[in-house]
């Protein structure tokens, strides 16, 4: 039986100046999950999100929270309902005349009767959790884009909401930062247990953190379900939106998208006998921060691209399925190898990468970021064995724990 | 035929649309004002009101002192030369004091505060609006009217009469400097005439005007900033600029209109 939805849209229609933005939208969002609303820019995703928090009222239809309609009830009831929600704006909407600390403290100061000490304790806790300790007394304009996002997230979480709405949390960020922000949302969602509703067009990155996808296309929701099910969805939305956006992502690494990786992983697991093994290899490119800060983000992206090409070159021909796991992490699944064989393949890879590929990675970064810069980079790799009956998470963690350095290179300034 | 008909009806339609829009915005600003005033008595408002008193009131003092001093001086200068033609230079104190207390004090104070604090209020609230900071307050369940508007209107209602009093006193002093110290009018006569001619009613009328102007200026400036995003003629930073301009122009015009209306009622 399907669980009871936390939020439900029933035939919601919204028009602005006679132009229909949402047309007969029906959707369901479930508690404790990360739900992502995807669609192209200007499709009405933010309008949809603003209906949930009550910033916009529908012209027709109903928005229900735990089965109760948000419209047509008393103002106090709406306020009590909305009390459980926080909203993180696309542009963060931090108060630019207040420090980070004051921004985070504001909702507690204005909406609760907590003592000054208690407010201070709660704000300091959130500041620590979002790693903003050194920036508490800075103004938003003095922070980087990523730090501003963290400050906005800390403010959204300080009232312990049950539902957090994120309006394009990665907009305007480079690919490295995008991954960092999405990882941060997933990490905090697990830690605090809130229901997260994201609006994004960062396809396929959002699949990896989402439990459920809602596809907004042509003013209505055309798909709602798990990210894996989207692969089987036969609709013009797939060609016009998903594949075009995925193409952009694959250009960077040359690897499979995360969604493709997930689908391939699942199909491989279905084909395998329950006692058969597979091997996961997790790679980490060290020194990416130094490249980004010393040579710029374009250089960092080029280093990521070169690393992806090197992995695909070695593991692709032998049936390896690879994708990017985090900012500087990659994962390869070797579905047909056992541990001994995988170790031998990895040793060959290590020899090749130390001899040739690591130089290509650093040269690629230097070409984009300036010849005069000198940084040190390293590559770590770790293996772990899994079976179809075992969850992939622990296998990945085991591979990360097994990581050891397989290559290192320090450039010479006049190189 | 239809076009010909439209040629006749369009001016009336235009007039009608304009009137409806004007009446609508008058009604909206009246509701805006009442809601903001009601929220002034909620808890946690006092620190915000004190903060705005400092910004609108205390920080406007210097400009009010300067404008008041020179207004009084020029009034003393012009009046002395006019009165001396009739041998009535003894009435200088009366003329300066009554002009300032009844008219110039409240009006010029209101215009100066509009220029200094009113414009800044519109620009600040408008910027908060276009950068979604007011929406952010809504999503945090912080009432923007209570948090942003109410303290500003309340502080204006307190500040305007006080600054008007400062303006009046310094203006009378300015008249003394130019009339007595520079042009040689009799000091005792000047001060006696000031004391004898200014009655309590003049002072209370001046304060009533100051309060009326405070309500007008603060409501117009806050309203224009708060609804910057509703402008149909522009968006973004340009809308903030236009809202600021229209807030200042509208406030000044309304101050002068209200001055006439209030004077005709009080006189």
XYZ file of C-alpha atoms in Angstrom:
682
model
C 0.000 0.000 0.000
C 1.317 3.463 -0.916
C 2.138 5.597 2.153
C 0.069 8.675 2.938
C 1.560 11.700 1.168
C 3.006 14.558 3.195
C 2.208 17.068 0.464
C -0.280 16.577 -2.306
C -1.272 18.809 -5.234
C -4.737 18.159 -6.593
C -5.430 19.664 -10.023
C -3.459 22.829 -9.250
C -3.550 25.524 -11.919
C -1.771 28.882 -11.715
C -1.843 31.755 -14.161
C 0.107 35.026 -14.263
C -1.334 37.813 -16.413
C -3.427 35.304 -18.331
C -0.414 33.023 -18.988
C -0.815 29.527 -17.552
C 2.323 28.491 -15.654
C 0.975 25.363 -13.956
C -1.830 23.439 -15.587
C -3.752 20.807 -13.664
C -0.751 19.670 -11.629
C -1.116 16.530 -9.531
C 1.762 15.346 -7.397
C 2.631 13.574 -4.168
C 5.585 14.092 -1.862
C 6.358 11.632 0.941
C 7.810 12.228 4.396
C 11.505 11.686 5.137
C 12.505 11.541 1.482
C 14.482 13.780 -0.831
C 12.148 14.680 -3.670
C 13.489 16.605 -6.635
C 11.362 18.555 -9.070
C 13.184 18.655 -12.399
C 12.477 20.611 -15.524
C 13.988 23.253 -17.734
C 14.493 26.856 -16.608
C 11.257 28.820 -16.661
C 9.119 25.664 -16.538
C 7.432 26.804 -13.321
C 9.432 24.795 -10.787
C 9.922 27.692 -8.368
C 6.237 28.654 -8.694
C 5.359 25.102 -7.742
C 7.642 25.277 -4.709
C 6.198 28.625 -3.609
C 2.724 27.055 -3.602
C 3.921 24.557 -1.008
C 5.091 27.204 1.444
C 2.091 29.421 0.793
C 3.926 32.307 -0.889
C 1.634 31.791 -3.897
C -1.967 30.591 -3.880
C -3.331 28.408 -6.693
C -5.996 29.832 -9.006
C -7.627 26.416 -9.171
C -7.103 23.162 -7.307
C -5.821 22.385 -3.818
C -2.479 22.006 -2.089
C -2.775 19.606 0.853
C -0.361 19.074 3.721
C -0.925 15.773 5.540
C -4.285 15.631 3.794
C -5.351 19.110 4.992
C -5.853 21.764 2.313
C -3.661 24.870 2.728
C -6.317 27.136 1.247
C -9.757 27.744 2.689
C -8.636 27.213 6.270
C -8.061 29.783 8.986
C -4.899 31.894 8.883
C -3.677 30.452 12.177
C -3.977 26.909 10.870
C -1.952 27.838 7.800
C 0.661 29.493 10.035
C 0.875 26.351 12.188
C 1.301 24.228 9.088
C 3.884 26.454 7.481
C 5.731 26.576 10.815
C 7.075 23.127 10.005
C 8.706 24.355 6.792
C 11.835 26.232 5.819
C 12.706 27.618 2.446
C 16.143 28.064 0.951
C 16.001 30.621 -1.822
C 17.780 30.320 -5.153
C 19.713 33.508 -4.404
C 20.002 32.599 -0.687
C 18.066 35.767 0.375
C 20.451 36.370 3.256
C 20.035 39.758 4.920
C 23.002 41.636 3.545
C 23.129 44.157 6.384
C 23.396 41.399 9.011
C 26.271 39.095 9.865
C 26.030 35.353 9.316
C 25.331 34.895 13.044
C 22.541 37.510 13.013
C 21.016 35.978 9.878
C 20.851 32.550 11.475
C 19.579 33.894 14.806
C 16.817 36.031 13.259
C 14.044 33.408 12.965
C 14.604 32.313 16.570
C 14.703 35.887 17.889
C 11.552 36.899 16.070
C 9.358 33.839 16.292
C 10.207 32.208 19.619
C 10.403 33.186 23.279
C 13.717 31.427 23.811
C 16.272 33.047 26.102
C 19.266 34.805 24.605
C 21.563 32.029 25.862
C 19.459 29.296 24.292
C 19.300 31.138 20.971
C 23.072 31.580 21.087
C 23.566 27.868 21.814
C 21.334 26.794 18.934
C 22.866 29.239 16.473
C 26.433 28.231 17.446
C 25.495 24.564 16.994
C 24.190 25.163 13.481
C 27.209 27.324 12.644
C 29.507 24.505 13.729
C 27.503 21.872 11.871
C 27.681 23.865 8.669
C 31.392 24.612 9.172
C 30.954 28.375 9.288
C 32.802 28.918 12.570
C 35.309 31.405 11.129
C 32.654 33.329 9.224
C 30.048 33.922 11.941
C 30.885 37.621 12.188
C 31.227 38.204 8.466
C 28.606 39.756 6.214
C 27.156 37.647 3.372
C 28.973 39.741 0.754
C 32.281 38.709 2.335
C 31.567 34.997 1.817
C 32.082 32.740 -1.182
C 29.017 31.374 -3.015
C 29.334 27.988 -1.317
C 29.631 29.546 2.143
C 26.576 31.696 1.478
C 24.669 28.529 0.586
C 25.784 26.962 3.857
C 24.723 30.065 5.791
C 21.317 29.978 4.088
C 21.041 26.286 4.924
C 21.984 26.935 8.559
C 19.277 29.614 8.750
C 16.752 27.276 7.147
C 17.579 24.523 9.654
C 17.877 26.561 12.848
C 14.166 26.246 13.654
C 14.345 22.439 13.303
C 11.866 22.279 10.407
C 10.287 19.018 9.297
C 10.282 20.076 5.655
C 13.000 22.054 3.854
C 12.414 23.427 0.383
C 15.461 24.140 -1.761
C 14.963 26.381 -4.781
C 17.754 25.614 -7.254
C 20.418 25.246 -4.570
C 23.237 24.779 -7.082
C 22.421 27.587 -9.505
C 25.376 29.721 -10.491
C 27.913 27.278 -9.063
C 30.700 25.525 -10.951
C 30.512 21.695 -11.280
C 32.829 21.138 -8.314
C 30.752 23.334 -6.011
C 27.485 21.879 -7.374
C 28.502 18.439 -6.238
C 29.599 19.807 -2.877
C 26.222 21.502 -2.292
C 24.207 18.439 -3.322
C 26.359 16.221 -1.091
C 25.835 18.715 1.732
C 22.031 18.568 1.321
C 22.057 14.754 1.303
C 24.374 14.652 4.309
C 22.289 17.089 6.378
C 19.048 15.398 5.343
C 20.386 12.128 6.714
C 21.706 13.828 9.850
C 18.583 15.858 10.697
C 15.953 13.630 9.095
C 13.887 16.357 7.446
C 11.884 15.986 4.251
C 13.777 17.730 1.473
C 12.097 19.101 -1.629
C 14.516 20.320 -4.259
C 13.943 22.227 -7.417
C 16.761 21.667 -9.842
C 17.806 21.180 -13.417
C 21.137 19.635 -12.408
C 20.459 16.417 -14.222
C 21.736 13.785 -13.524
C 23.537 14.932 -10.355
C 20.312 15.193 -8.368
C 19.379 11.563 -9.097
C 22.128 10.360 -6.846
C 20.736 12.068 -3.776
C 17.014 11.832 -4.598
C 14.543 9.171 -3.515
C 11.889 10.482 -5.816
C 11.783 12.552 -8.983
C 8.950 14.760 -10.211
C 9.273 15.857 -13.823
C 7.654 19.162 -14.747
C 7.109 19.496 -18.464
C 4.740 21.584 -20.517
C 3.179 23.145 -17.366
C 2.314 19.856 -15.707
C 3.873 16.920 -13.861
C 4.510 14.180 -16.408
C 6.448 11.767 -14.205
C 6.699 10.982 -10.514
C 8.689 8.069 -9.207
C 12.141 6.718 -8.375
C 15.155 7.918 -10.410
C 15.658 4.384 -11.819
C 12.090 4.343 -13.145
C 12.695 7.537 -15.077
C 14.995 5.541 -17.395
C 12.018 3.467 -18.561
C 9.783 6.499 -18.957
C 8.789 6.926 -22.586
C 7.854 10.561 -23.118
C 9.096 13.555 -25.166
C 10.370 14.947 -21.828
C 13.165 12.370 -21.932
C 14.522 13.522 -25.294
C 13.928 17.213 -24.859
C 15.113 17.565 -21.272
C 16.881 14.597 -19.739
C 19.096 13.471 -22.581
C 20.139 16.960 -23.570
C 21.056 17.865 -19.999
C 22.845 14.565 -19.424
C 24.879 15.108 -22.547
C 26.326 18.247 -21.012
C 27.359 16.357 -17.896
C 29.026 13.535 -19.791
C 31.087 16.031 -21.715
C 32.977 16.858 -18.544
C 34.105 13.405 -17.441
C 33.492 11.189 -20.435
C 32.012 8.685 -17.985
C 28.523 7.374 -17.403
C 26.094 9.649 -15.616
C 25.223 8.643 -12.076
C 21.751 7.628 -13.108
C 23.120 5.473 -15.920
C 25.607 3.990 -13.470
C 22.823 3.235 -11.021
C 20.676 1.630 -13.724
C 23.604 -0.398 -15.126
C 24.573 -1.470 -11.620
C 21.036 -2.651 -10.896
C 20.685 -4.507 -14.197
C 24.044 -6.216 -13.608
C 22.966 -7.245 -10.139
C 19.722 -8.713 -11.460
C 21.668 -10.850 -13.936
C 24.141 -12.183 -11.381
C 23.598 -15.227 -9.234
C 23.196 -14.337 -5.578
C 26.577 -15.858 -4.581
C 28.558 -14.251 -7.408
C 30.954 -11.418 -6.600
C 31.648 -8.089 -8.216
C 34.332 -5.513 -7.363
C 34.051 -1.802 -6.777
C 37.077 0.478 -7.173
C 36.939 3.956 -5.661
C 39.471 6.535 -6.880
C 40.296 9.854 -5.248
C 42.097 12.658 -7.002
C 44.034 14.531 -4.303
C 45.129 18.116 -4.743
C 41.984 19.269 -6.571
C 41.473 22.027 -4.006
C 45.003 23.272 -4.640
C 44.356 23.250 -8.394
C 41.070 25.122 -7.931
C 42.543 27.744 -5.608
C 45.881 28.116 -7.449
C 44.839 27.731 -11.074
C 41.079 28.312 -10.987
C 37.968 26.208 -11.384
C 38.425 25.688 -15.126
C 41.759 23.994 -14.417
C 40.085 21.841 -11.757
C 37.397 20.811 -14.229
C 40.030 19.896 -16.789
C 41.842 17.773 -14.203
C 38.551 15.986 -13.440
C 37.953 15.444 -17.154
C 41.437 13.993 -17.696
C 41.035 11.724 -14.680
C 37.685 10.468 -16.085
C 39.271 9.781 -19.465
C 42.109 7.822 -17.837
C 39.683 5.652 -15.867
C 37.473 5.001 -18.894
C 40.521 4.189 -21.063
C 41.640 1.450 -18.676
C 38.416 0.024 -17.318
C 35.908 0.630 -20.147
C 37.285 -2.013 -22.567
C 37.147 -4.745 -19.903
C 33.478 -4.093 -19.038
C 34.033 -1.646 -16.187
C 31.230 0.828 -15.536
C 32.449 4.133 -14.116
C 30.955 7.365 -12.850
C 31.906 10.359 -10.778
C 31.063 9.875 -7.129
C 31.873 13.188 -5.527
C 33.871 16.333 -6.194
C 37.130 14.416 -6.603
C 35.951 10.821 -6.307
C 35.229 8.279 -9.026
C 33.827 4.797 -8.821
C 34.231 1.850 -11.173
C 32.245 -1.353 -10.995
C 33.943 -4.466 -12.361
C 30.952 -6.791 -12.684
C 32.839 -9.794 -14.052
C 35.983 -9.720 -11.887
C 36.880 -11.297 -8.607
C 39.180 -9.655 -6.092
C 42.435 -11.221 -7.365
C 41.727 -10.264 -10.952
C 40.659 -6.735 -9.955
C 43.883 -6.269 -7.975
C 45.933 -7.251 -11.024
C 43.953 -4.802 -13.206
C 44.425 -2.063 -10.645
C 48.192 -2.705 -10.476
C 48.421 -2.306 -14.249
C 46.349 0.863 -13.997
C 48.603 2.184 -11.215
C 51.711 1.602 -13.339
C 50.167 3.349 -16.350
C 48.799 6.257 -14.394
C 52.105 6.942 -12.619
C 53.969 6.758 -15.931
C 51.651 8.722 -18.167
C 48.143 9.668 -17.078
C 48.967 11.692 -13.977
C 51.214 13.868 -16.139
C 48.305 14.340 -18.556
C 46.012 15.324 -15.683
C 48.407 17.953 -14.372
C 49.295 19.197 -17.842
C 45.602 19.527 -18.678
C 45.059 21.631 -15.562
C 48.133 23.762 -16.316
C 46.954 24.399 -19.877
C 43.665 25.815 -18.552
C 44.954 27.490 -15.445
C 48.344 29.010 -16.238
C 51.740 27.516 -16.905
C 53.462 29.238 -14.011
C 51.431 27.505 -11.298
C 52.838 24.537 -9.462
C 50.764 22.091 -7.448
C 51.101 18.570 -6.124
C 48.505 15.956 -7.035
C 48.037 12.355 -5.990
C 45.711 9.497 -6.863
C 44.421 6.990 -4.346
C 42.511 3.828 -5.151
C 40.795 1.162 -3.064
C 39.014 -2.103 -3.893
C 36.168 -3.938 -2.239
C 34.170 -6.982 -3.136
C 30.388 -7.225 -2.989
C 27.513 -9.572 -3.761
C 24.054 -8.769 -5.176
C 22.507 -9.558 -1.805
C 24.598 -6.909 -0.027
C 23.772 -3.173 -0.116
C 26.148 -1.161 -2.300
C 26.779 1.473 0.406
C 28.904 -0.681 2.731
C 30.879 -2.027 -0.255
C 31.656 1.532 -1.333
C 32.686 2.443 2.212
C 34.937 -0.603 2.369
C 36.599 0.421 -0.909
C 37.184 3.937 0.458
C 38.740 2.468 3.621
C 41.067 0.296 1.530
C 42.335 3.238 -0.483
C 46.094 3.639 -0.858
C 48.179 5.949 -2.968
C 48.899 4.668 -6.476
C 50.433 7.777 -8.029
C 51.800 11.188 -7.044
C 53.281 14.057 -9.007
C 54.631 17.446 -8.087
C 55.180 19.872 -10.889
C 58.317 21.889 -11.268
C 57.676 25.623 -11.775
C 59.658 25.896 -15.044
C 58.320 22.600 -16.305
C -17.174 52.925 -36.762
C -15.850 50.982 -33.805
C -12.552 52.839 -34.008
C -14.359 56.149 -34.063
C -16.319 55.128 -31.012
C -13.124 54.121 -29.243
C -11.637 57.507 -30.008
C -14.373 59.052 -27.904
C -14.498 56.444 -25.173
C -10.746 55.892 -24.702
C -10.074 59.176 -22.822
C -12.852 58.311 -20.369
C -11.615 54.778 -20.040
C -8.101 56.104 -19.386
C -9.449 58.493 -16.775
C -11.503 55.725 -15.200
C -8.567 53.311 -15.074
C -6.391 55.989 -13.504
C -9.035 56.854 -10.911
C -9.646 53.225 -9.994
C -5.906 52.651 -9.669
C -5.510 55.796 -7.556
C -8.416 54.946 -5.256
C -7.153 51.387 -5.012
C -3.656 52.452 -3.990
C -5.099 54.968 -1.493
C -7.135 52.185 0.067
C -4.166 49.814 0.056
C -1.901 52.371 1.732
C -4.571 53.119 4.354
C -4.828 49.412 5.203
C -1.026 49.202 5.143
C -0.810 52.088 7.636
C -3.462 50.734 9.993
C -1.937 47.239 10.031
C 1.534 48.652 10.663
C 0.286 50.855 13.507
C -1.575 47.969 15.135
C 1.589 45.889 15.063
C 3.544 48.617 16.861
C 2.177 47.365 20.167
C 3.340 43.776 19.771
C 6.147 42.478 21.954
C 9.797 42.800 20.887
C 8.971 45.994 18.969
C 10.591 48.485 21.331
C 14.236 47.818 20.360
C 13.355 48.155 16.678
C 11.484 51.413 17.302
C 14.451 52.780 19.286
C 16.776 51.787 16.451
C 14.602 53.649 13.931
C 14.297 56.634 16.300
C 18.066 56.826 16.216
C 18.172 56.566 12.421
C 15.202 58.773 11.483
C 15.371 61.097 14.494
C 18.788 61.422 16.064
C 20.770 61.152 12.848
C 18.603 63.809 11.171
C 19.306 66.341 13.909
C 22.376 67.888 12.304
C 20.679 68.546 8.979
C 17.631 69.954 10.784
C 19.902 72.236 12.831
C 21.621 73.506 9.692
C 18.451 74.021 7.664
C 16.623 75.544 10.663
C 19.470 77.975 11.385
C 19.759 79.256 7.832
C 16.001 79.351 7.288
C 15.685 81.512 10.430
C 18.596 83.693 9.322
C 17.254 84.306 5.842
C 13.782 84.905 7.264
C 15.252 87.457 9.704
C 17.221 89.095 6.916
C 14.356 89.409 4.432
C 11.757 90.373 7.057
C 13.974 93.017 8.613
C 14.459 94.786 5.280
C 10.713 94.598 4.532
C 9.627 95.741 8.007
C 12.121 98.576 8.222
C 10.358 100.251 5.264
C 7.275 100.621 7.461
C 9.226 101.321 10.648
C 7.921 98.059 12.027
C 11.226 96.287 12.707
C 10.010 95.671 16.242
C 7.647 93.034 14.834
C 10.583 90.967 13.541
C 10.402 88.485 16.425
C 6.674 87.932 15.866
C 7.071 87.387 12.141
C 10.007 84.980 12.451
C 8.534 82.973 15.323
C 5.005 82.602 13.936
C 6.236 81.788 10.423
C 8.476 79.091 11.817
C 6.189 77.587 14.432
C 3.031 77.575 12.318
C 4.343 76.805 8.828
C 8.000 76.601 7.990
C 9.059 74.425 10.907
C 6.718 71.460 10.269
C 6.874 71.701 6.461
C 10.639 72.100 6.051
C 11.357 69.499 8.740
C 9.118 67.004 6.944
C 10.702 67.744 3.575
C 14.223 67.428 4.992
C 13.443 64.117 6.687
C 11.844 62.888 3.464
C 15.045 63.708 1.617
C 17.337 62.184 4.227
C 15.514 59.255 5.803
C 12.416 58.736 3.636
C 14.374 58.132 0.442
C 16.730 55.773 2.250
C 13.770 53.878 3.703
C 12.221 53.346 0.267
C 15.531 52.295 -1.247
C 16.269 49.894 1.628
C 12.844 48.258 1.679
C 12.791 48.131 -2.138
C 16.170 46.385 -2.174
C 14.967 43.919 0.439
C 11.949 43.232 -1.742
C 13.753 42.644 -5.035
C 16.413 40.443 -3.431
C 13.652 38.230 -1.944
C 14.647 39.154 1.617
C 11.039 40.144 2.410
C 9.871 36.795 0.996
C 12.507 35.174 3.199
C 10.934 36.873 6.232
C 7.557 35.480 5.165
C 8.937 31.962 4.888
C 10.494 32.322 8.358
C 7.054 33.376 9.642
C 8.428 36.812 10.550
C 5.719 39.326 9.650
C 7.429 41.905 7.370
C 4.901 44.583 8.341
C 5.728 44.095 11.996
C 9.475 43.678 11.482
C 10.167 46.364 8.858
C 7.289 48.801 8.518
C 5.741 49.265 11.937
C 8.942 50.479 13.694
C 9.612 52.982 10.918
C 6.132 54.519 10.989
C 6.067 54.621 14.792
C 9.535 56.168 14.969
C 8.540 58.777 12.377
C 5.450 59.760 14.379
C 7.662 60.297 17.440
C 10.580 61.954 15.612
C 8.804 64.476 13.402
C 7.323 66.663 16.200
C 10.586 66.551 18.165
C 12.643 67.564 15.157
C 10.081 70.243 14.330
C 10.588 71.685 17.830
C 14.348 71.667 17.268
C 13.837 73.371 13.897
C 11.596 76.062 15.443
C 14.018 76.895 18.244
C 17.107 76.993 16.070
C 15.187 78.975 13.417
C 14.220 81.622 15.981
C 17.868 81.716 17.017
C 18.824 82.141 13.328
C 16.414 85.083 13.056
C 18.055 86.577 16.159
C 21.532 86.201 14.643
C 20.667 87.906 11.365
C 18.113 90.425 12.700
C 19.729 91.422 15.976
C 23.411 90.580 15.782
C 24.009 91.374 12.118
C 21.407 94.050 11.287
C 21.111 95.713 14.671
C 17.466 95.148 15.651
C 16.766 95.439 19.347
C 17.500 92.184 21.164
C 14.983 92.732 23.977
C 12.178 93.617 21.557
C 12.917 90.570 19.409
C 12.815 88.148 22.332
C 9.789 89.852 23.911
C 7.848 89.659 20.624
C 8.731 85.995 20.234
C 7.511 85.250 23.753
C 4.385 87.391 23.502
C 3.160 86.367 20.076
C 3.621 82.598 20.123
C 0.666 80.961 21.867
C 0.214 77.376 22.928
C -2.246 76.826 20.059
C 0.450 77.763 17.526
C 2.767 75.168 19.002
C 0.148 72.393 19.167
C -1.022 73.184 15.613
C 2.562 72.916 14.455
C 2.918 69.568 16.207
C -0.364 68.287 14.741
C 0.954 69.159 11.295
C 4.237 67.418 12.089
C 2.374 64.229 13.081
C 0.220 64.360 9.928
C 3.346 64.793 7.810
C 5.065 61.947 9.663
C 2.178 59.608 8.842
C 2.195 60.715 5.198
C 5.959 60.527 4.674
C 6.535 57.235 6.455
C 3.523 55.540 4.839
C 4.366 56.724 1.336
C 8.062 55.837 1.622
C 7.454 52.401 3.168
C 4.582 51.619 0.793
C 6.573 52.530 -2.320
C 9.502 50.376 -1.194
C 7.372 47.468 -0.029
C 5.533 47.202 -3.337
C 8.503 47.926 -5.593
C 8.047 44.521 -7.239
C 4.504 45.442 -8.283
C 5.663 48.306 -10.496
C 4.629 47.822 -14.081
C 7.053 50.378 -15.549
C 10.313 48.730 -14.475
C 11.930 45.882 -12.601
C 14.898 45.221 -10.329
C 17.340 47.972 -9.391
C 15.661 50.410 -11.766
C 12.355 49.823 -9.997
C 14.028 50.628 -6.662
C 15.352 53.889 -8.137
C 11.958 54.849 -9.540
C 10.182 53.923 -6.318
C 12.600 56.109 -4.364
C 12.039 59.030 -6.720
C 8.271 58.699 -6.642
C 8.286 58.295 -2.855
C 10.199 61.562 -2.410
C 8.156 63.499 -5.000
C 4.822 62.155 -3.757
C 5.742 62.813 -0.117
C 6.715 66.437 -0.841
C 3.565 67.100 -2.860
C 1.360 65.479 -0.218
C 3.104 67.449 2.548
C 2.189 70.715 0.828
C -1.382 69.626 0.072
C -1.856 68.342 3.615
C -0.373 71.564 4.967
C -3.091 73.564 3.270
C -5.863 71.187 4.337
C -4.704 70.976 7.974
C -4.158 74.744 8.175
C -7.658 75.413 6.843
C -9.089 73.073 9.467
C -7.050 74.387 12.377
C -7.138 78.086 11.638
